[in-house]
Coordinates of C-alpha atoms in Angstrom, one line a residue:
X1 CA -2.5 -68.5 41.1
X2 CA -5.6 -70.4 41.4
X3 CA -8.9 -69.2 43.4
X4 CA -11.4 -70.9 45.8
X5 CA -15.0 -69.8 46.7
X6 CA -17.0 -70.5 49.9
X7 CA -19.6 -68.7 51.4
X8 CA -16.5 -66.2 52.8
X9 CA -15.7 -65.0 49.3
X10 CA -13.2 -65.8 46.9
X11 CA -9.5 -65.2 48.1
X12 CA -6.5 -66.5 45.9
X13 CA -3.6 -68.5 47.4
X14 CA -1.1 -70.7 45.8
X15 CA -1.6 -73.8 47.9
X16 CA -3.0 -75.8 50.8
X17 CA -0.7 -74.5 53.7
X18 CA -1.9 -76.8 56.6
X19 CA -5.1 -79.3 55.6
X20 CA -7.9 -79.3 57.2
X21 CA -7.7 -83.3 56.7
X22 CA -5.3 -86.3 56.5
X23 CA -4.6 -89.0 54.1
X24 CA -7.0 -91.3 52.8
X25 CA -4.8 -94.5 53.8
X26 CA -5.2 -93.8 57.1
X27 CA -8.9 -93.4 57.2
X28 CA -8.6 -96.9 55.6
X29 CA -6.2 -98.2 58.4
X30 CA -8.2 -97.5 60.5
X31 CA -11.0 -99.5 59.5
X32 CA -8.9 -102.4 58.8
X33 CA -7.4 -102.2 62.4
X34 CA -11.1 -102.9 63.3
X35 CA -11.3 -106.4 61.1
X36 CA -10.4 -109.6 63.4
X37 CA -7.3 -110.7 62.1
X38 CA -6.4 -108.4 59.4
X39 CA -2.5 -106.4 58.9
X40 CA -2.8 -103.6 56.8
X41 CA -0.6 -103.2 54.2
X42 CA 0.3 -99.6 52.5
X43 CA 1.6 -100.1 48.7
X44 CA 3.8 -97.2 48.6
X45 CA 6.6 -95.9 50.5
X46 CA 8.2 -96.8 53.8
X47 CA 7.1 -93.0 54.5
X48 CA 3.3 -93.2 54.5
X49 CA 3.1 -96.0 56.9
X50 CA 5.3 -94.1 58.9
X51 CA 3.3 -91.0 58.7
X52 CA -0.1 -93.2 59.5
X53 CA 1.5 -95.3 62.8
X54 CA 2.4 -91.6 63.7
X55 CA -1.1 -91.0 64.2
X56 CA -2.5 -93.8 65.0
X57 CA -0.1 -94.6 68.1
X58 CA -0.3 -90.9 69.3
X59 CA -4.0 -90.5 68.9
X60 CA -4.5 -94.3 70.5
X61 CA -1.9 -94.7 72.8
X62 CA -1.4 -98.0 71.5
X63 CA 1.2 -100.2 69.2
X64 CA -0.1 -99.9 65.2
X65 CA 1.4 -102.2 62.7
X66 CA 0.9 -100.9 59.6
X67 CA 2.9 -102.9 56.8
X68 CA 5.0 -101.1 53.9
X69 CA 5.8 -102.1 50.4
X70 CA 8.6 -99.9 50.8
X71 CA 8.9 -98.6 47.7
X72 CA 12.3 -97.5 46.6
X73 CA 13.6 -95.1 43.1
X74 CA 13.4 -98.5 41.5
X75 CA 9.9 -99.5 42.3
X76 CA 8.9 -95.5 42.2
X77 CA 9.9 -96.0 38.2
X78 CA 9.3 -99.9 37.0
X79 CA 6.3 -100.5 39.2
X80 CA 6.1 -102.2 42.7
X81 CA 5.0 -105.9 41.9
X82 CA 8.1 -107.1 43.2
X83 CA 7.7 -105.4 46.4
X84 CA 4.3 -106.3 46.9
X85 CA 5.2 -110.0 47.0
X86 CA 7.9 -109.3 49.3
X87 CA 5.6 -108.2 51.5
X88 CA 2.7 -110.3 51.2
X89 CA 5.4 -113.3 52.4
X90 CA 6.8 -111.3 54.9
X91 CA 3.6 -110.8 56.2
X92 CA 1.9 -114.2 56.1
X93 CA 5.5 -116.0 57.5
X94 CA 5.6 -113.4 60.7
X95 CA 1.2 -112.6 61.2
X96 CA -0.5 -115.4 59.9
X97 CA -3.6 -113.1 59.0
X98 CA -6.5 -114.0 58.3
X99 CA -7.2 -110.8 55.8
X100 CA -4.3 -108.4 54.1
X101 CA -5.8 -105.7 53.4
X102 CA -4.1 -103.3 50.7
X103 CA -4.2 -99.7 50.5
X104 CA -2.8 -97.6 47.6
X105 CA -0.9 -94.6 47.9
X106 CA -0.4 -91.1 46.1
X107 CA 3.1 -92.4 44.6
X108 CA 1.5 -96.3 43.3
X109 CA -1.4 -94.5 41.7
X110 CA 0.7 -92.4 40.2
X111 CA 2.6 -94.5 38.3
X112 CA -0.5 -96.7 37.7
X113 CA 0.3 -100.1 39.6
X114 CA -2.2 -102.3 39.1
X115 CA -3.5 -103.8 42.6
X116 CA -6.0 -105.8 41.5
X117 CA -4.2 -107.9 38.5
X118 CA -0.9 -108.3 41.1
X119 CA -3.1 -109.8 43.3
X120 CA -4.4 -112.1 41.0
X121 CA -1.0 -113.1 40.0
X122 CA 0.3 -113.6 43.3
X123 CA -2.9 -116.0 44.2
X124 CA -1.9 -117.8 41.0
X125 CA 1.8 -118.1 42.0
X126 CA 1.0 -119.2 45.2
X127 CA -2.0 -121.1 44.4
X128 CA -0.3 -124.4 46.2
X129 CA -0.3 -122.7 50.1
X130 CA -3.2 -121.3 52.0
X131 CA -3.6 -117.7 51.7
X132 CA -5.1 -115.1 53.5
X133 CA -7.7 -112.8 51.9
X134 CA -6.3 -110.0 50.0
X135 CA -8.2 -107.0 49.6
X136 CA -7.5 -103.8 48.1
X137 CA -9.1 -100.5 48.5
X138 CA -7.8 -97.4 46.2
X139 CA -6.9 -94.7 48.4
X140 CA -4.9 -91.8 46.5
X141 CA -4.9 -89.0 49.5
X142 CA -4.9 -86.7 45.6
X143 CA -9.0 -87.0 45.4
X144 CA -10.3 -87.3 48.9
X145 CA -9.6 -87.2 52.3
X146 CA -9.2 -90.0 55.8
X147 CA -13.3 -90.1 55.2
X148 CA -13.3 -91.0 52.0
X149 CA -10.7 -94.0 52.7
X150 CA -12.4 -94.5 55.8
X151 CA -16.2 -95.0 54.1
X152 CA -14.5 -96.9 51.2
X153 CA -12.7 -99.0 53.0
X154 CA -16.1 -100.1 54.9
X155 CA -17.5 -100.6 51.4
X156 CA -15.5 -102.6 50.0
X157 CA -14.9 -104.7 52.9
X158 CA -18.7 -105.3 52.4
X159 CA -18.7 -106.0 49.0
X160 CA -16.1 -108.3 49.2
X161 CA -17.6 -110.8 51.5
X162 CA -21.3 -110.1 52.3
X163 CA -23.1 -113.4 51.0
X164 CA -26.7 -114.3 50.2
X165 CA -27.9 -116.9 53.3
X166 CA -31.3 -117.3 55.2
X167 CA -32.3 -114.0 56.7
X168 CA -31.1 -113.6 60.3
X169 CA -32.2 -110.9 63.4
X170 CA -29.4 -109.1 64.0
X171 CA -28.6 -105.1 62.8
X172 CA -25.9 -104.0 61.4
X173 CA -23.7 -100.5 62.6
X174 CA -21.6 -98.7 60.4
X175 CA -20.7 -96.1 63.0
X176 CA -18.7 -94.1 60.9
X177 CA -15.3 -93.0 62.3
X178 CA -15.8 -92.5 66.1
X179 CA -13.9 -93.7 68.9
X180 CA -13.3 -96.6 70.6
X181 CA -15.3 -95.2 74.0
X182 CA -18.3 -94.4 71.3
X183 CA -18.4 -97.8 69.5
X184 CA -18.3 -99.3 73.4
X185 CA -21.8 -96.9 74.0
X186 CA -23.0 -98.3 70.7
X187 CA -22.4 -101.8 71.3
X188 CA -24.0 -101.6 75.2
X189 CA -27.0 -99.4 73.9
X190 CA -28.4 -102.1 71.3
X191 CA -28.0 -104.6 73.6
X192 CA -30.0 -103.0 76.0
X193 CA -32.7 -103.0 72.9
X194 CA -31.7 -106.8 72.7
X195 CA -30.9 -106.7 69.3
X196 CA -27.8 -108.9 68.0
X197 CA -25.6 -106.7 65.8
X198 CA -22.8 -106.5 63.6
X199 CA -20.7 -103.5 63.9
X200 CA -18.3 -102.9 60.7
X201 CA -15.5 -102.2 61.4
X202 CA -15.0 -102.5 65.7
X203 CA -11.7 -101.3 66.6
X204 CA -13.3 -100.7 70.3
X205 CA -11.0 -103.5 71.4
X206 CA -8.0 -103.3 69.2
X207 CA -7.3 -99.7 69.5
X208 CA -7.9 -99.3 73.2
X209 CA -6.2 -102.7 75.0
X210 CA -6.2 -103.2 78.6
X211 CA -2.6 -104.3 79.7
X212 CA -0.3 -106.9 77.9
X213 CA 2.6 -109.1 79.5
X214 CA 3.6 -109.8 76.2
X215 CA 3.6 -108.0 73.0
X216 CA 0.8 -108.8 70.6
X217 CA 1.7 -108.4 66.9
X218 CA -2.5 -108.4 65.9
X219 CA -4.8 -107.5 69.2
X220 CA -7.8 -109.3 70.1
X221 CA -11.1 -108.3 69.1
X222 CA -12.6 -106.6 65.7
X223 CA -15.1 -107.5 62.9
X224 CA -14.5 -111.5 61.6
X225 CA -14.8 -112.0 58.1
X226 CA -17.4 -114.1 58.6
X227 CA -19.4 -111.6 60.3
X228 CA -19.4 -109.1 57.8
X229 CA -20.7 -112.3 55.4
X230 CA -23.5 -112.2 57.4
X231 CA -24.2 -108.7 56.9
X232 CA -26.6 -109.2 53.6
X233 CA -28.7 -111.1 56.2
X234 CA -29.6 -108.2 58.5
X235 CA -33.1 -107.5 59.0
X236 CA -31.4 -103.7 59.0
X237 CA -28.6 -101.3 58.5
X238 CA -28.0 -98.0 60.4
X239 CA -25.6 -95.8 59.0
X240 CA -24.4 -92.5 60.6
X241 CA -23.3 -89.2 59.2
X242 CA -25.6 -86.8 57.0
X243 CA -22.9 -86.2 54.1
X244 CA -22.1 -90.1 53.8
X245 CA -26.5 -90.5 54.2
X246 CA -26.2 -88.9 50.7
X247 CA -23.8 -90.5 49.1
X248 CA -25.3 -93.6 47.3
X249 CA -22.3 -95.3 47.1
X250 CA -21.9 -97.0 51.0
X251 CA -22.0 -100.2 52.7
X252 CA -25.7 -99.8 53.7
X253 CA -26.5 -98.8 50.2
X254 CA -24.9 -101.6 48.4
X255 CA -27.0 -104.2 51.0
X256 CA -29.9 -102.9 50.2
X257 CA -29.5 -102.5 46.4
X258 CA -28.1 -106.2 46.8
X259 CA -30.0 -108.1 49.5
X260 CA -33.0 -105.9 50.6
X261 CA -31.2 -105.0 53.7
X262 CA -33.6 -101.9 54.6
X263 CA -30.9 -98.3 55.2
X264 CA -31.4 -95.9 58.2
X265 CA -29.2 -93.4 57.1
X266 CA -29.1 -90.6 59.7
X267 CA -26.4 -88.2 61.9
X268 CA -24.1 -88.7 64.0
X269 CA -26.2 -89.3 67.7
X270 CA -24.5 -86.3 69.2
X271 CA -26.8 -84.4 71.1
X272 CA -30.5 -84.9 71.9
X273 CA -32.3 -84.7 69.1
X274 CA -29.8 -86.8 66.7
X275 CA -30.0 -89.4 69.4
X276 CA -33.5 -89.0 69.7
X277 CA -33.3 -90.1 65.7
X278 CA -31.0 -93.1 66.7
X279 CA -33.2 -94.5 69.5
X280 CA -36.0 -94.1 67.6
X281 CA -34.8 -96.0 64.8
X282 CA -33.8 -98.8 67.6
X283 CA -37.5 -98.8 69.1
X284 CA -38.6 -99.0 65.6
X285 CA -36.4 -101.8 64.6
X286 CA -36.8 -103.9 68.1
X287 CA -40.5 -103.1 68.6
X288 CA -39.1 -102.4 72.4
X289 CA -39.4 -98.9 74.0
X290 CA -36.5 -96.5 74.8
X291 CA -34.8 -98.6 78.2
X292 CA -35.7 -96.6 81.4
X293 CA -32.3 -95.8 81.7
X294 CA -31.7 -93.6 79.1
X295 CA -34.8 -91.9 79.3
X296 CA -33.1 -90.7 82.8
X297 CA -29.6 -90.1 80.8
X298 CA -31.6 -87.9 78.6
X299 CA -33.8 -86.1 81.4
X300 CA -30.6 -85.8 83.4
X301 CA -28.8 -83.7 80.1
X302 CA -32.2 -81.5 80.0
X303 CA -31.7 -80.6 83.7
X304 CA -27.6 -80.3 82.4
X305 CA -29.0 -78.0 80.0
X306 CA -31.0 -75.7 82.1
X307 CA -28.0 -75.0 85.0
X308 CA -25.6 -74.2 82.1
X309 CA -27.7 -71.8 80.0
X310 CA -26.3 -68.4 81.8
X311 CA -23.1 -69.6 81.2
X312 CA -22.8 -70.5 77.6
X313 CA -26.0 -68.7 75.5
X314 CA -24.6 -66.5 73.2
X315 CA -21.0 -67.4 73.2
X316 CA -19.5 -67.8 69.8
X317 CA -17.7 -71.2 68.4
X318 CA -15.4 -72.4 65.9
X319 CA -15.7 -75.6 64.9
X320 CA -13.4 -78.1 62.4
X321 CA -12.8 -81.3 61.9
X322 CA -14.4 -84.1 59.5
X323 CA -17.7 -82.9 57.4
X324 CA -20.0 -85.5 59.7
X325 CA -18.7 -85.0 62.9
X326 CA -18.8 -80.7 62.1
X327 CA -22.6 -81.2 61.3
X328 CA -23.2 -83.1 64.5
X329 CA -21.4 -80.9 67.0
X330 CA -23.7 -78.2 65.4
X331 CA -26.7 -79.6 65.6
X332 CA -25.6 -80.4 69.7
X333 CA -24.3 -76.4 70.0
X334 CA -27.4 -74.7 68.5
X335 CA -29.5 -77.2 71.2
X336 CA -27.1 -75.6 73.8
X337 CA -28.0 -71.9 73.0
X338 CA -23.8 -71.7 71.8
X339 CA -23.4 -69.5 68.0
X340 CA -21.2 -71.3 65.6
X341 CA -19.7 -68.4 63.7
X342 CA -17.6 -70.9 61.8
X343 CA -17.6 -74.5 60.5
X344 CA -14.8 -75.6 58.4
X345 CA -13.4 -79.2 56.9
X346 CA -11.1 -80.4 54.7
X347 CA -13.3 -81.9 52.4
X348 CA -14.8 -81.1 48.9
X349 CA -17.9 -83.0 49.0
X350 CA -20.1 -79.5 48.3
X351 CA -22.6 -81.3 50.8
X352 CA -22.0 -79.2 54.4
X353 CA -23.1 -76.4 53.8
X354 CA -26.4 -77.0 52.5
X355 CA -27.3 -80.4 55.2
X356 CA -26.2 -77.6 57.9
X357 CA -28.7 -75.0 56.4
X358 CA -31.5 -77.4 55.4
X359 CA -31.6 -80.1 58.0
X360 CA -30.0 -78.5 61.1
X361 CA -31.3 -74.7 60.5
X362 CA -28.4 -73.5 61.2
X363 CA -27.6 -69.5 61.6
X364 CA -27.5 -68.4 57.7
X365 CA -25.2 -65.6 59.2
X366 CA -22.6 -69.0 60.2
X367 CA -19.6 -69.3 57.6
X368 CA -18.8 -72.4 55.9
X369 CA -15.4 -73.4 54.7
X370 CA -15.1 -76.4 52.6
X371 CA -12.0 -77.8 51.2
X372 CA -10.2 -75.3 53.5
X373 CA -6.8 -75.4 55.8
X374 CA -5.9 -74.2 59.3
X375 CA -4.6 -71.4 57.8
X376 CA -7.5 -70.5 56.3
X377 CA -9.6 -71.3 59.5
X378 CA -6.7 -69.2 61.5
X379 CA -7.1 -66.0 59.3
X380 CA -10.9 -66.2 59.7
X381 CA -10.5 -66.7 63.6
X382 CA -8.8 -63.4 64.1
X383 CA -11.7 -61.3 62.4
X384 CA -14.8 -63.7 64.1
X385 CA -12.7 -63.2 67.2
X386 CA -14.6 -66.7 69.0
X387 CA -14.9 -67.3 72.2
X388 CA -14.4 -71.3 71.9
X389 CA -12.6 -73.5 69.7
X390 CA -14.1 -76.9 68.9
X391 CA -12.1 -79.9 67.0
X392 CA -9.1 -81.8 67.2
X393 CA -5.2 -81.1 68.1
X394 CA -4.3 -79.8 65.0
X395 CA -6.1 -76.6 65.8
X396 CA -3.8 -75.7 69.2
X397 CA -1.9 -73.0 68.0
X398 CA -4.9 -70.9 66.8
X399 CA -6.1 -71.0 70.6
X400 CA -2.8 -70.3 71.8
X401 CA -2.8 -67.0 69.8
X402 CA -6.3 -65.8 70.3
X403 CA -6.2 -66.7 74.5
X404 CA -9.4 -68.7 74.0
X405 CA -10.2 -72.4 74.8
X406 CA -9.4 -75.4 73.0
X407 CA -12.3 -78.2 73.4
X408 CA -10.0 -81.6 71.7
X409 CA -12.3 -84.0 70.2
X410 CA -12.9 -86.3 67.5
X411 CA -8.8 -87.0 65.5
X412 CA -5.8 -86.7 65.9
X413 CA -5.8 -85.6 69.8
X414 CA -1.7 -85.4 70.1
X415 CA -1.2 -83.3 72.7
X416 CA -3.4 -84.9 75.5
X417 CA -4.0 -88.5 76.7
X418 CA -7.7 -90.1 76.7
X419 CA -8.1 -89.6 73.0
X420 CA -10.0 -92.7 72.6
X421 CA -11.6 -92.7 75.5
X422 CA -13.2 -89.5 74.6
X423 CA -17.4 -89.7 74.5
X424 CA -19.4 -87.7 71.6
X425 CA -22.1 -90.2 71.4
X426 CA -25.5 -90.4 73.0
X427 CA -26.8 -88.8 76.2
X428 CA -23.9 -90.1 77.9
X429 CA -21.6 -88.0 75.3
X430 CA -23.5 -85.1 75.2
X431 CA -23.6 -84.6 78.8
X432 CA -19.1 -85.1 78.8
X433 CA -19.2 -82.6 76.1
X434 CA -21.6 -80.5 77.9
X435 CA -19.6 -80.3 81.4
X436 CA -16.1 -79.7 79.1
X437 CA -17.6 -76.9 77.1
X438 CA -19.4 -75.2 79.8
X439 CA -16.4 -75.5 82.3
X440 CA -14.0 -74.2 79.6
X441 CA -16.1 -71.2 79.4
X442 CA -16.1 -70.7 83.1
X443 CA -12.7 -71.3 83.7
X444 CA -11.6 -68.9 80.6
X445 CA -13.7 -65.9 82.5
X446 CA -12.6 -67.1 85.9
X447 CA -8.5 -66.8 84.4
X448 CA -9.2 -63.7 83.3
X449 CA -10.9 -61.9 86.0
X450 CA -8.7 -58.9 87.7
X451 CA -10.4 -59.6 90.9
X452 CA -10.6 -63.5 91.0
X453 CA -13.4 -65.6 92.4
X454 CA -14.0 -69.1 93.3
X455 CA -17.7 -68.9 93.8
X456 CA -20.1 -69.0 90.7

């Protein structure tokens, strides 16, 4: 038996029953499904890119080609250089990419395949043809979580092929992992600042297409290569989510260690005053005040706000779901008058709890659960008896038991449509969340009524 301790006490338990979290190959996916022209590539077995195009096409509603090395008992024992070239042809003779981008799995770090010198050998062998870039990012799902890929994947993308050139007046976004609707508000809200950006990675396009005739084997859009050269240029960096804001080694933190790209490391912009932060950073950066639009948005949520109140004050919350996103939905439900009870993630980092208690001022009397599971979450649920639920799919059958509401948000969303279409960002976000939360609230009360009303 082995023990954990959070701030709920110490409980013993043999294993992790349901994660609170997913593998660290698809957080990597994910980001390489935002890079123009890139297939990625998992070096492992046929079942983990399985397991990630599950997601991925669920969540998205969209077809994901993930590649496979396809390991089988042979490669599992003598090492999958063989299979890596097999793939990397297979690849380049049916995409014609212009990036690979190579993510490890639990079974090839196992056995301790060397990415990095395979490469090497395989640009030698081919040396004669024009290859793609090949890029590899370690991601054993064993020491981290989809965040972890997700952020290193960004990182290394950055490190790869930023480049020293004449200093230029565009921003660059790393947005963190948000969906395709909230990279669209990003994108539309700097250019309202009229600030050229570079947003790393941009899977706004490629993970939410408008209608084909025709299949597509990579969709349009995403970050070039050359782009993300560019970043070391920036006259900026914005970076979003409090854990990764302390973690020193990021994108934004390598450009400025590198190329004097100056880091605005802040939250997520969910609610208003984390996108107060954002748009103030913008105003700084632009020298251009906050666009009369959103200063409406934002007046407009205010007024939201104040018709909710009598509905939602006091009600108590669960929420889960990746440590950044967690901290941001708090921050929005304390503004909202709603008690979190309960915040919970998959992840180890040992940051959450205190950025919750020191920057948000959270309620000390709020448990955290770190490096926890949905059966964990579920056990906890029953005593805290909540009136909400807050995070992603995964989370359903916890609602169903206790009769209370599910909000869906942030990844996987399996059991609805409009995943990525889903707003957490910005006035605009708040305000959808708002509405949803407040409405589930009303319509939970209204279900359960003996009399029945339609009139509030």
């Amino acid at each position: 038996m082995i023990e954990t301790k959070t701030n709920i006490g110490t409980r013993p338990y043999t294993a992790t029953r349901n994660a609170c979290k997913l593998c660290t190959p698809l957080g990597a996916s994910v980001v390489f499904k935002g890079i123009q022209g890139c297939v990625p590539l998992i070096h492992g077995s046929q079942g983990c890119s399985t397991y990630i195009r599950r997601y991925m096409i669920s969540h998205y509603k969209e077809p994901v080609d993930i590649a496979s090395t396809n390991f089988s008992e042979e490669a599992a024992i003598f090492g999958g250089d063989r299979n890596l070239e097999i793939a990397l042809n297979n690849i380049i003779q049916q995409y014609s990419p212009e990036i690979i981008a190579i993510a490890s799995t639990c079974l090839s770090e196992t056995i301790g395949d060397d990415l990095n010198k395979m490469i090497k050998e395989y640009t030698k062998k081919y040396q004669a043809f024009k290859l793609p870039h090949l890029l590899f990012v370690s991601t054993a799902s064993f020491r981290g979580t989809h965040m972890n890929g997700f952020h290193d994947a960004v990182n290394k993308l950055v490190k790869a092929f930023a480049r020293k050139q004449e200093p230029g007046d565009h921003i660059n976004i790393f947005p963190g992992f948000v969906s395709p609707e909230d990279i669209r508000w990003l994108k539309e809200i700097i250019m309202e600042y009229h600030l050229p950006y570079i947003m790393v990675p941009d899977y706004s396009e490629t993970l939410d297409n408008p209608g084909w005739n025709e299949y597509k084997r990579m969709p349009e859009g995403g970050t070039s290569v050359e782009q993300i050269g560019k970043t070391a240029a920036a006259k900026a960096s914005i970076e979003f989510g409090r854990v990764l804001g302390k973690t020193p080694h990021t994108a934004a933190n390598y450009l400025e260690n590198q190329f004097g790209v100056g880091r605005n490391a802040m939250g997520l912009p969910i609610g208003i005053k984390e996108t107060d932060i954002f748009l103030e950073a913008l105003t700084e950066i632009s020298g251009q005040s906050m666009p009369e639009k959103y200063k409406i948005q934002r007046g407009r949520l205010i007024d939201a706000y104040i018709d909710g109140h009598k509905y939602i004050f006091g009600k108590r919350a669960v929420v889960y779901g990746e440590e950044d996103l967690v901290i941001g939905l708090v921050s929005f439900l304390e503004e909202i008058g709603i008690e979190v009870v309960l915040c919970a993630s998959g992840a180890k980092s040992r940051r959450m709890q205190k950025i919750l208690a020191e920057d948000i001022k959270m309620n000390p009397k709020a448990e955290v659960l770190e490096g926890g599971d949905f059966e964990e979450i579920a056990e906890r649920c029953r005593d805290l008896k909540p009136d909400i639920l807050i995070g992603n799919s995964k989370g359903y059958y916890i609602a169903r038991e206790l009769n209370i509401p599910l909000i869906r948000l942030g990844f996987p969303i399996h059991d609805r449509v409009g995943g990525q279409r889903i707003a957490h960002l910005g006035y605009r976000g708040a305000q959808d969340l708002f509405d949803k939360i407040t409405n589930a609230i009303i319509e939970q009360k209204q279900n359960s009524s003996p009399v029945g009303y339609k009139y509030m």
